[in-house]
Short mmCIF file of C-alpha atoms and ligand atoms in Angstrom, two decimals:
data_model
loop_
_atom_site.label_atom_id
_atom_site.label_comp_id
_atom_site.label_asym_id
_atom_site.label_seq_id
_atom_site.Cartn_x
_atom_site.Cartn_y
_atom_site.Cartn_z
CA MET A 124 -3.21 21.19 33.61
CA ALA A 125 -0.26 21.49 31.25
CA THR A 126 0.99 18.22 29.80
CA GLY A 127 3.96 16.97 27.78
CA VAL A 128 7.10 19.09 28.05
CA SER A 129 5.11 21.75 29.91
CA ALA A 130 3.88 19.31 32.59
CA PRO A 131 4.66 20.18 36.20
CA GLY A 132 7.96 18.70 37.31
CA ARG A 133 9.55 19.02 33.86
CA ALA A 134 12.43 21.44 33.38
CA GLN A 135 11.05 24.63 31.85
CA VAL A 136 13.63 25.18 29.13
CA GLY A 137 11.73 27.85 27.24
CA LEU A 138 12.78 26.56 23.82
CA LYS A 139 10.61 24.78 21.23
CA THR A 140 13.48 22.38 20.73
CA ALA A 141 17.20 22.44 21.38
CA ARG A 142 17.91 20.57 18.16
CA SER A 143 19.91 22.63 15.66
CA ASP A 144 20.02 20.11 12.78
CA LYS A 145 17.46 19.92 9.96
CA TRP A 146 15.17 17.56 11.91
CA TRP A 147 12.13 18.84 9.97
CA LEU A 148 13.48 17.74 6.57
CA ALA A 149 12.68 14.00 6.81
CA PRO A 150 9.07 14.43 8.09
CA LEU A 151 8.49 17.15 5.48
CA ARG A 152 9.75 14.95 2.65
CA ILE A 153 7.72 11.92 3.75
CA GLY A 154 4.65 14.10 4.40
CA VAL A 155 4.76 15.52 0.85
CA ILE A 156 5.03 12.00 -0.60
CA LEU A 157 2.16 10.69 1.53
CA LEU A 158 -0.10 13.63 0.68
CA PHE A 159 0.70 13.27 -3.02
CA PHE A 160 -0.22 9.57 -2.91
CA ILE A 161 -3.44 10.22 -0.98
CA VAL A 162 -4.55 12.90 -3.46
CA TYR A 163 -3.47 10.87 -6.52
CA ALA A 164 -5.21 7.67 -5.32
CA THR A 165 -8.39 9.55 -4.38
CA VAL A 166 -8.62 11.25 -7.77
CA ARG A 167 -7.93 8.01 -9.63
CA ILE A 168 -10.38 5.93 -7.62
CA PHE A 169 -13.22 8.37 -8.26
CA MET A 170 -12.32 8.77 -11.94
CA ASN A 171 -13.89 5.42 -12.88
CA LYS A 172 -12.18 5.30 -16.28
CA TRP A 173 -8.84 4.54 -17.98
CA TYR A 174 -8.04 1.52 -15.82
CA TRP A 175 -8.07 -1.21 -18.50
CA VAL A 176 -6.16 -1.63 -21.79
CA ASP A 177 -8.13 -4.16 -23.76
CA ALA A 178 -5.51 -4.78 -26.48
CA TYR A 179 -2.89 -6.01 -23.97
CA HIS A 180 -5.08 -6.94 -20.98
CA TYR A 181 -3.48 -4.42 -18.65
CA LEU A 182 -5.51 -3.77 -15.51
CA THR A 183 -4.33 -1.19 -13.01
CA PRO A 184 -3.89 -2.56 -9.45
CA LEU A 185 -6.12 0.28 -8.17
CA TYR A 186 -9.10 -1.30 -9.98
CA SER A 187 -8.38 -4.98 -9.45
CA PRO A 188 -10.75 -6.75 -9.12
CA CYS A 189 -13.34 -4.78 -11.08
CA VAL A 190 -16.57 -6.59 -10.15
CA THR A 191 -19.47 -4.31 -11.03
CA SER A 192 -21.58 -4.28 -14.17
CA SER A 193 -20.27 -0.74 -14.75
CA CYS A 194 -16.71 -2.02 -15.39
CA VAL A 195 -15.60 -1.87 -19.02
CA GLU A 196 -15.85 -5.07 -21.02
CA GLY A 197 -13.00 -7.51 -20.43
CA SER A 198 -11.81 -5.96 -17.15
CA SER A 199 -13.93 -8.14 -14.84
CA HIS A 200 -11.66 -11.16 -14.38
CA LEU A 201 -13.71 -12.44 -11.46
CA GLY A 202 -17.09 -11.77 -13.05
CA THR A 203 -19.56 -9.12 -11.90
CA TRP A 204 -20.83 -9.41 -8.34
CA PHE A 205 -22.78 -6.15 -8.28
CA GLY A 206 -25.04 -4.29 -10.69
CA ASN A 207 -24.27 -0.87 -12.13
CA PHE A 208 -22.64 1.55 -9.73
CA PRO A 209 -23.68 5.22 -9.79
CA ARG A 210 -21.00 7.57 -11.18
CA PHE A 211 -20.00 8.92 -7.76
CA LEU A 212 -19.22 5.46 -6.31
CA PRO A 213 -15.76 4.01 -7.07
CA PHE A 214 -15.96 0.76 -9.08
CA SER A 215 -12.96 -0.38 -7.06
CA LEU A 216 -14.65 0.13 -3.68
CA ILE A 217 -13.57 -3.26 -2.28
CA THR A 218 -9.98 -2.78 -3.43
CA PHE A 219 -9.93 0.69 -1.96
CA VAL A 220 -11.21 -0.44 1.46
CA VAL A 221 -8.78 -3.37 1.77
CA LEU A 222 -5.68 -1.67 0.40
CA ALA A 223 -6.28 1.67 2.13
CA GLY A 224 -6.94 -0.31 5.33
CA PHE A 225 -3.75 -2.32 4.89
CA ARG A 226 -1.50 0.69 4.18
CA GLY A 227 -3.32 2.96 6.61
CA THR A 228 -2.80 0.57 9.54
CA CYS A 229 0.76 -0.47 8.52
CA TYR A 230 3.32 0.07 11.29
CA TYR A 231 5.65 1.92 8.94
CA TYR A 232 2.97 4.31 7.66
CA ARG A 233 1.80 4.82 11.23
CA LYS A 234 5.26 6.03 12.14
CA ALA A 235 5.44 8.16 9.00
CA GLY A 236 1.95 9.58 9.52
CA TYR A 237 2.46 10.35 13.21
CA ARG A 238 5.67 12.22 12.43
CA SER A 239 4.82 13.92 9.16
CA LEU A 240 1.06 14.54 9.27
CA PHE A 241 0.17 14.70 12.98
CA PHE A 242 3.51 15.93 14.44
CA ALA A 243 3.07 13.46 17.29
CA PRO A 244 5.97 14.05 17.61
CA ALA A 245 7.61 15.23 14.37
CA ALA A 246 11.06 14.04 15.52
CA CYS A 247 13.00 12.97 18.61
CA ALA A 248 13.41 15.73 21.21
CA VAL A 249 10.83 17.90 19.42
CA PRO A 250 7.71 18.50 21.54
CA GLU A 251 4.38 17.68 19.96
CA PRO A 252 1.59 20.27 19.78
CA HIS A 253 -1.03 17.90 21.23
CA LYS A 254 -2.12 18.62 24.76
CA ALA A 255 -3.03 15.07 25.79
CA TYR A 256 -1.78 11.60 25.00
CA THR A 257 -4.34 8.82 24.55
CA GLY A 258 -2.26 6.30 22.63
CA GLU A 259 -4.19 3.92 20.40
CA ARG A 260 -6.72 2.83 23.01
CA LYS A 261 -9.71 4.82 21.80
CA PHE A 262 -11.69 5.21 18.60
CA PRO A 263 -10.60 5.94 15.90
CA LEU A 264 -6.96 5.00 16.53
CA ILE A 265 -7.89 1.70 18.17
CA ALA A 266 -8.93 0.55 14.66
CA LEU A 267 -5.21 0.45 13.79
CA ASN A 268 -5.17 -2.90 15.59
CA LEU A 269 -7.08 -4.36 12.64
CA HIS A 270 -3.84 -4.48 10.69
CA ARG A 271 -3.39 -8.25 10.93
CA TYR A 272 -6.85 -8.78 9.37
CA PHE A 273 -6.13 -6.36 6.54
CA PHE A 274 -2.95 -8.38 5.99
CA TYR A 275 -5.02 -11.46 5.09
CA GLY A 276 -7.03 -9.33 2.64
CA ALA A 277 -3.84 -7.93 1.12
CA LEU A 278 -2.56 -11.49 0.63
CA LEU A 279 -5.63 -12.35 -1.44
CA PHE A 280 -5.23 -9.16 -3.46
CA GLY A 281 -1.56 -10.02 -3.99
CA LEU A 282 -2.56 -13.37 -5.50
CA LEU A 283 -5.07 -11.60 -7.68
CA ASN A 284 -2.36 -9.18 -8.84
CA ILE A 285 -0.27 -12.20 -9.93
CA TYR A 286 -3.24 -13.37 -12.00
CA ASP A 287 -3.50 -9.88 -13.54
CA GLY A 288 0.25 -10.00 -14.23
CA VAL A 289 -0.09 -13.28 -16.12
CA GLN A 290 -2.98 -11.79 -18.12
CA ALA A 291 -0.69 -8.92 -19.11
CA PHE A 292 1.36 -11.27 -21.33
CA HIS A 293 -1.23 -10.67 -24.01
CA GLY A 294 -0.38 -9.78 -27.57
CA LYS A 295 -2.38 -7.54 -29.84
CA GLY A 296 -5.06 -9.67 -31.48
CA GLY A 297 -4.49 -12.54 -29.01
CA GLY A 298 -1.59 -14.86 -28.26
CA PHE A 299 1.56 -14.12 -26.31
CA GLY A 300 2.99 -10.64 -26.04
CA ILE A 301 5.24 -8.47 -23.89
CA GLY A 302 5.26 -4.71 -23.72
CA LEU A 303 6.68 -2.06 -21.43
CA GLY A 304 3.38 -2.24 -19.56
CA THR A 305 3.96 -5.93 -18.82
CA LEU A 306 7.38 -5.16 -17.34
CA ILE A 307 6.05 -2.29 -15.24
CA ILE A 308 3.21 -4.49 -13.95
CA TRP A 309 5.69 -7.22 -12.93
CA ILE A 310 8.14 -4.82 -11.29
CA ASN A 311 5.21 -3.50 -9.28
CA LEU A 312 4.19 -7.06 -8.40
CA VAL A 313 7.64 -7.86 -7.00
CA CYS A 314 7.64 -4.65 -4.95
CA LEU A 315 4.12 -5.29 -3.65
CA TRP A 316 5.02 -8.82 -2.56
CA LEU A 317 8.23 -7.64 -0.86
CA TYR A 318 6.15 -5.06 1.00
CA THR A 319 3.47 -7.60 1.97
CA LEU A 320 5.84 -10.39 3.04
CA SER A 321 8.04 -8.05 5.07
CA CYS A 322 4.98 -6.94 7.11
CA HIS A 323 5.33 -7.16 10.91
CA ALA A 324 1.98 -8.96 11.14
CA CYS A 325 3.23 -11.52 8.58
CA ARG A 326 6.31 -12.15 10.73
CA HIS A 327 4.13 -12.73 13.77
CA ILE A 328 1.69 -14.96 11.86
CA VAL A 329 4.44 -17.25 10.54
CA GLY A 330 6.63 -17.35 13.64
CA GLY A 331 4.63 -16.00 16.57
CA ARG A 332 2.77 -17.78 19.41
CA LEU A 333 5.33 -20.62 19.55
CA LYS A 334 7.21 -21.77 22.64
CA ASN A 335 10.09 -23.09 20.61
CA PHE A 336 11.02 -23.44 16.97
CA SER A 337 12.57 -26.91 17.22
CA LYS A 338 9.15 -28.56 16.90
CA HIS A 339 8.15 -26.30 13.98
CA PRO A 340 11.01 -26.38 11.46
CA MET A 341 8.88 -25.13 8.55
CA ARG A 342 7.60 -22.17 10.47
CA TYR A 343 11.14 -21.44 11.59
CA ARG A 344 12.17 -21.41 7.93
CA TYR A 345 9.35 -19.00 6.96
CA TRP A 346 10.07 -16.82 9.98
CA THR A 347 13.78 -16.65 9.09
CA PHE A 348 12.87 -15.63 5.54
CA VAL A 349 10.39 -12.94 6.64
CA SER A 350 12.84 -11.73 9.31
CA LYS A 351 15.39 -11.00 6.61
CA LEU A 352 12.88 -8.86 4.70
CA ASN A 353 11.35 -7.21 7.75
CA PRO A 354 14.14 -4.68 8.52
CA LYS A 355 13.68 -3.23 5.02
CA HIS A 356 9.90 -2.91 5.40
CA GLY A 357 10.00 0.90 5.29
CA THR A 358 11.99 0.86 2.06
CA PHE A 359 9.57 -1.63 0.50
CA ALA A 360 6.61 0.46 1.71
CA MET A 361 7.85 3.60 -0.06
CA THR A 362 9.15 1.80 -3.15
CA SER A 363 5.87 -0.03 -3.70
CA LEU A 364 4.01 3.28 -3.26
CA PHE A 365 5.93 4.69 -6.23
CA THR A 366 5.58 1.54 -8.33
CA VAL A 367 1.80 1.46 -7.76
CA ILE A 368 1.54 5.07 -8.94
CA LEU A 369 3.83 4.40 -11.91
CA THR A 370 1.85 1.30 -12.94
CA ASP A 371 -1.48 3.04 -12.59
CA PHE A 372 -0.29 6.15 -14.42
CA TYR A 373 1.19 4.13 -17.30
CA ILE A 374 -1.99 2.09 -17.76
CA MET A 375 -4.11 5.25 -17.52
CA ALA A 376 -1.98 6.95 -20.19
CA VAL A 377 -2.11 3.99 -22.60
CA SER A 378 -5.82 3.48 -21.97
CA ALA A 379 -6.56 7.17 -22.55
CA GLY A 380 -4.48 7.16 -25.74
CA TRP A 381 -1.92 9.71 -24.48
CA PHE A 382 0.82 7.42 -25.82
CA SER A 383 1.10 3.84 -27.10
CA ASP A 384 2.53 0.90 -25.24
CA LEU A 385 6.13 0.11 -26.24
CA ARG A 386 5.93 -3.47 -27.56
CA PHE A 387 8.82 -5.95 -27.47
CA ILE A 388 6.90 -9.02 -28.63
CA ASN A 389 3.69 -8.81 -30.68
FE1 LIG B 635 3.52 -2.53 7.22
FE2 LIG B 635 2.21 -4.75 7.96
S1 LIG B 635 3.52 -3.53 9.12
S2 LIG B 635 2.25 -3.79 6.02
#
């Protein structure tokens, strides 16, 4: 039986959509950005090289933490938990699972993905091509409910990124130093934390499941803070996507010797 706009009882308009504006532009733009990021991250994760600049202690967030014996010397801040990985396995497997899980189940990316990649629907008043609607009650989409757990993982990775950021104040030959790479790493850190703290799950964790705030003044304070960030979550999601790529690309380029780091101090 026909479903959606073709379901019995619905007015048979005979048009794909009555919208005459450029409704396809926003999903197209976001779709191109998402696909670019997916391809870029996949290539970089399987590259297994050019993720660490030993002279300045720059570690790309895509490889943090690097915890296998295969990681280049100096890049394993947390030590090595595993032996050598075969070439085809990403050294940053744990990072990939947690961060891909966090972004992949994010409410903003869900909206973006449904509109831009799955056309479900692509825009308001535009029928979707899918015949049936199952919501997020079945596998694999039911796994999107794991978002709150990925949030805890992302928090730990965020703390680790701060540690990496502090390490990046490393001068050539030791001592204190600041380069363009240090600034890029810290700009990315700020964007990543804005994205993480503005998360809907974070807002629920700090302020949810309470009958009233009067007995929980600290949680009310946290909730008020997160609530101010939360409406800009989509902006932070896209901005941090770009800053992650920029940081990774810069570190890759310096590590590969394509250009040198611009140094301000030492
Ligand atoms: Fe986007 Fe949680 S809703 S990170």
